[in-house]
mmCIF file of C-alpha atoms in Angstrom:
data_model
loop_
_atom_site.group_PDB
_atom_site.id
_atom_site.type_symbol
_atom_site.label_atom_id
_atom_site.label_comp_id
_atom_site.label_asym_id
_atom_site.label_seq_id
_atom_site.Cartn_x
_atom_site.Cartn_y
_atom_site.Cartn_z
ATOM 1 C CA UNK B 1 4.325 13.256 19.653
ATOM 2 C CA UNK B 2 6.960 10.697 18.970
ATOM 3 C CA UNK B 3 9.878 11.412 16.572
ATOM 4 C CA UNK B 4 9.250 9.466 13.392
ATOM 5 C CA UNK B 5 12.722 7.796 13.585
ATOM 6 C CA UNK B 6 11.700 6.224 16.938
ATOM 7 C CA UNK B 7 8.651 4.436 15.537
ATOM 8 C CA UNK B 8 8.219 0.726 15.117
ATOM 9 C CA UNK B 9 6.283 0.287 11.916
ATOM 10 C CA UNK B 10 5.081 -2.586 9.880
ATOM 11 C CA UNK B 11 3.065 -3.374 6.630
ATOM 12 C CA UNK B 12 1.002 -6.563 6.162
ATOM 13 C CA UNK B 13 0.306 -6.957 2.515
ATOM 14 C CA UNK B 14 1.085 -8.032 -0.956
ATOM 15 C CA UNK B 15 3.870 -7.650 -3.669
ATOM 16 C CA UNK B 16 3.724 -7.624 -7.469
ATOM 17 C CA UNK B 17 6.689 -7.736 -9.780
ATOM 18 C CA UNK B 18 5.710 -4.755 -12.005
ATOM 19 C CA UNK B 19 6.938 -3.689 -15.393
ATOM 20 C CA UNK B 20 6.694 0.041 -15.849
ATOM 21 C CA UNK B 21 6.602 1.289 -19.408
ATOM 22 C CA UNK B 22 6.062 4.864 -20.705
ATOM 23 C CA UNK B 23 3.703 4.978 -23.768
ATOM 24 C CA UNK B 24 2.818 7.757 -26.187
ATOM 25 C CA UNK B 25 -0.825 6.935 -25.468
ATOM 26 C CA UNK B 26 -2.778 4.389 -23.438
ATOM 27 C CA UNK B 27 -3.905 1.424 -25.430
ATOM 28 C CA UNK B 28 -7.291 1.405 -27.216
ATOM 29 C CA UNK B 29 -8.849 -1.216 -29.423
ATOM 30 C CA UNK B 30 -7.112 -1.903 -32.696
ATOM 31 C CA UNK B 31 -4.402 0.751 -32.245
ATOM 32 C CA UNK B 32 -0.622 0.408 -31.758
ATOM 33 C CA UNK B 33 1.224 2.483 -29.180
ATOM 34 C CA UNK B 34 4.982 2.919 -28.791
ATOM 35 C CA UNK B 35 6.813 2.434 -25.456
ATOM 36 C CA UNK B 36 10.035 3.565 -23.828
ATOM 37 C CA UNK B 37 11.645 4.133 -20.426
ATOM 38 C CA UNK B 38 11.264 0.547 -19.263
ATOM 39 C CA UNK B 39 11.549 -0.210 -15.532
ATOM 40 C CA UNK B 40 10.914 -3.330 -13.479
ATOM 41 C CA UNK B 41 10.520 -3.377 -9.662
ATOM 42 C CA UNK B 42 8.765 -5.112 -6.887
ATOM 43 C CA UNK B 43 5.683 -2.901 -6.153
ATOM 44 C CA UNK B 44 2.064 -3.518 -5.334
ATOM 45 C CA UNK B 45 0.314 -1.738 -2.415
ATOM 46 C CA UNK B 46 2.212 -3.432 0.419
ATOM 47 C CA UNK B 47 5.567 -2.832 -1.068
ATOM 48 C CA UNK B 48 5.022 0.816 -1.989
ATOM 49 C CA UNK B 49 3.494 1.552 1.499
ATOM 50 C CA UNK B 50 6.442 -0.029 3.238
ATOM 51 C CA UNK B 51 9.184 1.684 1.266
ATOM 52 C CA UNK B 52 7.359 4.965 1.772
ATOM 53 C CA UNK B 53 7.230 4.438 5.553
ATOM 54 C CA UNK B 54 11.006 3.610 5.573
ATOM 55 C CA UNK B 55 11.762 6.770 3.561
ATOM 56 C CA UNK B 56 9.709 8.970 5.971
ATOM 57 C CA UNK B 57 11.235 7.604 9.150
ATOM 58 C CA UNK B 58 14.729 6.788 7.896
ATOM 59 C CA UNK B 59 14.336 3.464 9.767
ATOM 60 C CA UNK B 60 13.670 -0.190 8.728
ATOM 61 C CA UNK B 61 10.093 -1.166 8.324
ATOM 62 C CA UNK B 62 8.891 -4.729 8.820
ATOM 63 C CA UNK B 63 6.982 -6.326 5.958
ATOM 64 C CA UNK B 64 4.691 -9.362 6.546
ATOM 65 C CA UNK B 65 4.014 -10.734 3.139
ATOM 66 C CA UNK B 66 3.765 -13.743 0.845
ATOM 67 C CA UNK B 67 5.593 -14.565 -2.291
ATOM 68 C CA UNK B 68 5.780 -17.323 -4.834
ATOM 69 C CA UNK B 69 8.903 -19.744 -4.260
ATOM 70 C CA UNK B 70 10.286 -18.798 -7.732
ATOM 71 C CA UNK B 71 13.079 -16.587 -9.070
ATOM 72 C CA UNK B 72 10.873 -13.563 -9.277
ATOM 73 C CA UNK B 73 9.946 -13.879 -5.612
ATOM 74 C CA UNK B 74 13.509 -14.153 -4.532
ATOM 75 C CA UNK B 75 14.473 -11.013 -6.617
ATOM 76 C CA UNK B 76 11.510 -9.190 -5.054
ATOM 77 C CA UNK B 77 12.712 -10.015 -1.483
ATOM 78 C CA UNK B 78 16.333 -8.994 -2.140
ATOM 79 C CA UNK B 79 15.296 -5.703 -3.770
ATOM 80 C CA UNK B 80 12.879 -4.704 -0.973
ATOM 81 C CA UNK B 81 15.521 -5.454 1.720
ATOM 82 C CA UNK B 82 17.811 -3.058 -0.284
ATOM 83 C CA UNK B 83 14.941 -0.467 -0.054
ATOM 84 C CA UNK B 84 14.794 -0.521 3.693
ATOM 85 C CA UNK B 85 12.356 -3.397 4.520
ATOM 86 C CA UNK B 86 12.821 -6.299 7.025
ATOM 87 C CA UNK B 87 11.041 -9.171 5.139
ATOM 88 C CA UNK B 88 8.881 -11.756 6.831
ATOM 89 C CA UNK B 89 7.757 -14.036 3.950
ATOM 90 C CA UNK B 90 5.352 -16.863 3.684
ATOM 91 C CA UNK B 91 6.584 -18.725 0.633
ATOM 92 C CA UNK B 92 3.930 -20.375 -1.579
ATOM 93 C CA UNK B 93 4.237 -23.042 -4.264
ATOM 94 C CA UNK B 94 2.579 -20.669 -6.683
ATOM 95 C CA UNK B 95 3.950 -17.976 -9.138
ATOM 96 C CA UNK B 96 4.700 -14.571 -7.873
ATOM 97 C CA UNK B 97 2.051 -12.204 -9.165
ATOM 98 C CA UNK B 98 3.217 -9.938 -11.918
ATOM 99 C CA UNK B 99 1.738 -6.648 -13.412
ATOM 100 C CA UNK B 100 2.302 -4.289 -16.231
ATOM 101 C CA UNK B 101 1.842 -0.464 -15.728
ATOM 102 C CA UNK B 102 1.603 1.715 -18.782
ATOM 103 C CA UNK B 103 2.096 5.352 -18.222
ATOM 104 C CA UNK B 104 1.139 8.106 -20.758
ATOM 105 C CA UNK B 105 2.593 11.633 -21.197
ATOM 106 C CA UNK B 106 0.154 13.099 -18.714
ATOM 107 C CA UNK B 107 1.201 10.585 -15.979
ATOM 108 C CA UNK B 108 -2.012 8.618 -16.168
ATOM 109 C CA UNK B 109 -1.559 4.821 -15.919
ATOM 110 C CA UNK B 110 -3.337 1.686 -16.824
ATOM 111 C CA UNK B 111 -2.480 -1.515 -14.840
ATOM 112 C CA UNK B 112 -2.891 -5.184 -15.896
ATOM 113 C CA UNK B 113 -2.262 -7.708 -13.092
ATOM 114 C CA UNK B 114 -1.213 -11.267 -13.930
ATOM 115 C CA UNK B 115 -1.920 -14.165 -11.701
ATOM 116 C CA UNK B 116 -3.343 -14.523 -8.140
ATOM 117 C CA UNK B 117 -2.712 -12.068 -5.363
ATOM 118 C CA UNK B 118 -0.581 -13.825 -2.709
ATOM 119 C CA UNK B 119 -1.299 -12.582 0.803
ATOM 120 C CA UNK B 120 -0.049 -13.461 4.324
ATOM 121 C CA UNK B 121 -2.409 -15.533 6.521
ATOM 122 C CA UNK B 122 -2.693 -15.740 10.268
ATOM 123 C CA UNK B 123 -1.704 -19.425 10.241
ATOM 124 C CA UNK B 124 1.615 -18.659 8.443
ATOM 125 C CA UNK B 125 4.613 -19.249 10.648
ATOM 126 C CA UNK B 126 5.591 -15.578 10.690
ATOM 127 C CA UNK B 127 6.596 -13.553 13.833
ATOM 128 C CA UNK B 128 3.242 -12.069 14.402
ATOM 129 C CA UNK B 129 3.838 -11.837 18.219
ATOM 130 C CA UNK B 130 6.301 -8.896 17.607
ATOM 131 C CA UNK B 131 3.490 -6.628 16.464
ATOM 132 C CA UNK B 132 2.479 -6.038 20.060
ATOM 133 C CA UNK B 133 5.480 -3.738 20.291
ATOM 134 C CA UNK B 134 4.649 -1.678 17.222
ATOM 135 C CA UNK B 135 3.374 1.801 17.057
ATOM 136 C CA UNK B 136 1.657 1.499 13.549
ATOM 137 C CA UNK B 137 0.721 -1.052 10.994
ATOM 138 C CA UNK B 138 -0.848 -0.623 7.562
ATOM 139 C CA UNK B 139 -2.619 -3.557 5.839
ATOM 140 C CA UNK B 140 -3.057 -3.992 2.093
ATOM 141 C CA UNK B 141 -3.765 -7.726 1.943
ATOM 142 C CA UNK B 142 -4.373 -10.340 4.771
ATOM 143 C CA UNK B 143 -6.962 -12.912 5.908
ATOM 144 C CA UNK B 144 -9.135 -12.265 8.929
ATOM 145 C CA UNK B 145 -6.835 -14.036 11.331
ATOM 146 C CA UNK B 146 -3.810 -11.976 10.266
ATOM 147 C CA UNK B 147 -5.730 -8.725 10.537
ATOM 148 C CA UNK B 148 -6.752 -9.782 14.021
ATOM 149 C CA UNK B 149 -3.149 -10.429 14.918
ATOM 150 C CA UNK B 150 -2.080 -7.078 13.589
ATOM 151 C CA UNK B 151 -4.556 -5.403 15.897
ATOM 152 C CA UNK B 152 -1.871 -5.812 18.546
ATOM 153 C CA UNK B 153 -0.276 -2.638 17.313
ATOM 154 C CA UNK B 154 -1.136 0.693 18.767
ATOM 155 C CA UNK B 155 -2.431 2.173 15.423
ATOM 156 C CA UNK B 156 -3.965 -0.098 12.720
ATOM 157 C CA UNK B 157 -4.876 1.240 9.348
ATOM 158 C CA UNK B 158 -6.042 -0.696 6.181
ATOM 159 C CA UNK B 159 -7.188 -0.211 2.657
ATOM 160 C CA UNK B 160 -10.617 -1.480 1.378
ATOM 161 C CA UNK B 161 -8.627 -3.688 -1.031
ATOM 162 C CA UNK B 162 -8.110 -6.029 1.904
ATOM 163 C CA UNK B 163 -11.673 -7.043 1.012
ATOM 164 C CA UNK B 164 -14.707 -6.685 3.169
ATOM 165 C CA UNK B 165 -15.010 -10.461 3.972
ATOM 166 C CA UNK B 166 -11.523 -10.472 5.550
ATOM 167 C CA UNK B 167 -12.222 -7.224 7.489
ATOM 168 C CA UNK B 168 -15.529 -8.469 8.695
ATOM 169 C CA UNK B 169 -14.079 -11.906 9.789
ATOM 170 C CA UNK B 170 -11.341 -10.139 11.773
ATOM 171 C CA UNK B 171 -13.879 -8.643 14.253
ATOM 172 C CA UNK B 172 -11.716 -5.726 15.303
ATOM 173 C CA UNK B 173 -11.842 -1.936 15.086
ATOM 174 C CA UNK B 174 -9.439 -0.107 12.741
ATOM 175 C CA UNK B 175 -8.025 3.244 13.508
ATOM 176 C CA UNK B 176 -8.422 4.293 9.909
ATOM 177 C CA UNK B 177 -9.722 2.827 6.636
ATOM 178 C CA UNK B 178 -8.014 4.607 3.854
ATOM 179 C CA UNK B 179 -9.058 4.082 0.232
ATOM 180 C CA UNK B 180 -9.952 5.655 -3.124
ATOM 181 C CA UNK B 181 -13.291 7.362 -3.335
ATOM 182 C CA UNK B 182 -13.034 7.102 -7.208
ATOM 183 C CA UNK B 183 -12.145 3.356 -7.620
ATOM 184 C CA UNK B 184 -15.198 1.115 -7.717
ATOM 185 C CA UNK B 185 -13.196 -1.791 -6.253
ATOM 186 C CA UNK B 186 -12.505 0.180 -3.114
ATOM 187 C CA UNK B 187 -16.093 0.949 -2.113
ATOM 188 C CA UNK B 188 -17.600 -0.812 0.824
ATOM 189 C CA UNK B 189 -21.318 -0.703 1.301
ATOM 190 C CA UNK B 190 -22.272 0.333 4.807
ATOM 191 C CA UNK B 191 -24.981 -2.285 5.044
ATOM 192 C CA UNK B 192 -22.432 -5.111 4.334
ATOM 193 C CA UNK B 193 -19.788 -3.699 6.852
ATOM 194 C CA UNK B 194 -19.551 -5.447 10.158
ATOM 195 C CA UNK B 195 -16.187 -4.286 11.210
ATOM 196 C CA UNK B 196 -15.705 -0.814 12.882
ATOM 197 C CA UNK B 197 -13.396 1.989 12.028
ATOM 198 C CA UNK B 198 -12.659 5.125 13.971
ATOM 199 C CA UNK B 199 -11.860 7.207 10.738
ATOM 200 C CA UNK B 200 -12.631 6.693 7.116
ATOM 201 C CA UNK B 201 -10.688 8.471 4.468
ATOM 202 C CA UNK B 202 -11.765 8.617 0.795
ATOM 203 C CA UNK B 203 -9.129 10.070 -1.555
ATOM 204 C CA UNK B 204 -10.154 11.815 -4.843
ATOM 205 C CA UNK B 205 -6.690 12.453 -6.346
ATOM 206 C CA UNK B 206 -6.137 16.172 -7.350
ATOM 207 C CA UNK B 207 -9.454 17.037 -5.683
ATOM 208 C CA UNK B 208 -8.206 16.047 -2.224
ATOM 209 C CA UNK B 209 -10.762 13.833 -0.530
ATOM 210 C CA UNK B 210 -13.110 13.349 2.471
ATOM 211 C CA UNK B 211 -12.488 12.283 6.019
ATOM 212 C CA UNK B 212 -15.216 11.081 8.288
ATOM 213 C CA UNK B 213 -15.574 12.555 10.840
ATOM 214 C CA UNK B 214 -14.132 15.784 9.633
ATOM 215 C CA UNK B 215 -15.275 16.747 6.155
ATOM 216 C CA UNK B 216 -13.262 17.490 3.033
ATOM 217 C CA UNK B 217 -9.454 18.147 2.818
ATOM 218 C CA UNK B 218 -7.367 19.611 0.027
ATOM 219 C CA UNK B 219 -4.737 17.926 -2.046
ATOM 220 C CA UNK B 220 -1.156 19.308 -1.992
ATOM 221 C CA UNK B 221 -0.004 20.645 -5.354
ATOM 222 C CA UNK B 222 3.651 20.368 -6.247
ATOM 223 C CA UNK B 223 5.273 22.772 -8.858
ATOM 224 C CA UNK B 224 6.494 19.720 -10.729
ATOM 225 C CA UNK B 225 5.408 17.859 -13.762
ATOM 226 C CA UNK B 226 3.160 14.815 -13.136
ATOM 227 C CA UNK B 227 5.243 11.992 -14.444
ATOM 228 C CA UNK B 228 3.439 8.813 -13.081
ATOM 229 C CA UNK B 229 0.496 8.423 -10.701
ATOM 230 C CA UNK B 230 1.313 4.768 -9.880
ATOM 231 C CA UNK B 231 1.386 4.298 -5.980
ATOM 232 C CA UNK B 232 0.045 7.619 -5.076
ATOM 233 C CA UNK B 233 -2.806 6.174 -2.911
ATOM 234 C CA UNK B 234 -0.554 3.714 -1.174
ATOM 235 C CA UNK B 235 2.013 6.503 -0.508
ATOM 236 C CA UNK B 236 -0.800 8.687 0.926
ATOM 237 C CA UNK B 237 -1.946 5.852 3.221
ATOM 238 C CA UNK B 238 1.576 5.213 4.451
ATOM 239 C CA UNK B 239 2.023 8.848 5.373
ATOM 240 C CA UNK B 240 -1.340 8.869 7.255
ATOM 241 C CA UNK B 241 -0.190 5.764 9.150
ATOM 242 C CA UNK B 242 3.088 7.176 10.112
ATOM 243 C CA UNK B 243 1.447 10.400 11.277
ATOM 244 C CA UNK B 244 -1.181 8.647 13.385
ATOM 245 C CA UNK B 245 1.553 6.284 14.874
ATOM 246 C CA UNK B 246 3.584 9.413 15.811
ATOM 247 C CA UNK B 247 0.675 10.762 17.705
ATOM 248 C CA UNK B 248 -0.516 13.472 15.313
ATOM 249 C CA UNK B 249 -4.204 14.319 14.978
ATOM 250 C CA UNK B 250 -5.895 13.243 11.726
ATOM 251 C CA UNK B 251 -5.670 16.634 9.944
ATOM 252 C CA UNK B 252 -1.896 16.730 10.418
ATOM 253 C CA UNK B 253 -1.508 13.031 9.517
ATOM 254 C CA UNK B 254 -3.452 13.681 6.307
ATOM 255 C CA UNK B 255 -1.061 16.596 5.529
ATOM 256 C CA UNK B 256 1.836 14.195 5.599
ATOM 257 C CA UNK B 257 -0.122 11.674 3.420
ATOM 258 C CA UNK B 258 -0.933 14.327 0.903
ATOM 259 C CA UNK B 259 2.603 15.372 0.616
ATOM 260 C CA UNK B 260 3.764 11.713 0.152
ATOM 261 C CA UNK B 261 1.043 11.239 -2.557
ATOM 262 C CA UNK B 262 1.894 14.459 -4.376
ATOM 263 C CA UNK B 263 5.596 13.710 -4.342
ATOM 264 C CA UNK B 264 4.891 10.303 -5.759
ATOM 265 C CA UNK B 265 3.501 11.842 -8.972
ATOM 266 C CA UNK B 266 6.831 13.441 -9.781
ATOM 267 C CA UNK B 267 8.777 10.251 -10.304
ATOM 268 C CA UNK B 268 8.643 7.369 -12.652
ATOM 269 C CA UNK B 269 7.898 4.014 -11.114
ATOM 270 C CA UNK B 270 7.230 3.383 -7.303
ATOM 271 C CA UNK B 271 10.486 4.580 -5.785
ATOM 272 C CA UNK B 272 13.023 7.397 -5.854
#
């Protein structure tokens, strides 16, 4: 097993500038809700996973991403550098994607995204060649060519949100596919799947989840109030990726992921 602070890690993925707002109840048709506790941060799956990896290892984590060449994009880049990421950015002449996350008193959230998700592509002039020195990479958004380049890493994990067409076109084998078993947008039909994966993990929130091969696993319960469930799945996936990159078996890696996901529920917004 490698010490976590000796690991070279990266995320290939996306960023959204997110407005987090506590509400007395989630919106429903025709009703007015009241908000408080406003927070704005660069988030989205790639950013959340990258910062979680940096927090776990106490080391800088590389982030291959894409942002709009606008003021919001520049603020995102600066803030994520402050949070421990080394940014490799493909700048686009498009708006940086934004999102609104409304969180109720039980910690449940409803998210609305605004604009196109910007993702890195293999043809972008980013330092893809350095990934052959990396112990672990997690992908949240990328085209097939970028996924193929990321396969240079010793451990490569991804979320189904990368989209099946991109995973299929990459023509590689993942070490782990990690996604929500409850979210319809993260389901991949086996008959449509052309890529391979050694391990598949389907999370089910407080119920734990299922790993194939292996069976069911339990969630970790903290003796803390659930404040916000935003980013729990990405924090879980980041923990699993770090564990696998460090040489742990899948059960131990899932324990780390479960702890990261549980701790995420005790804070408002994506970061400590």
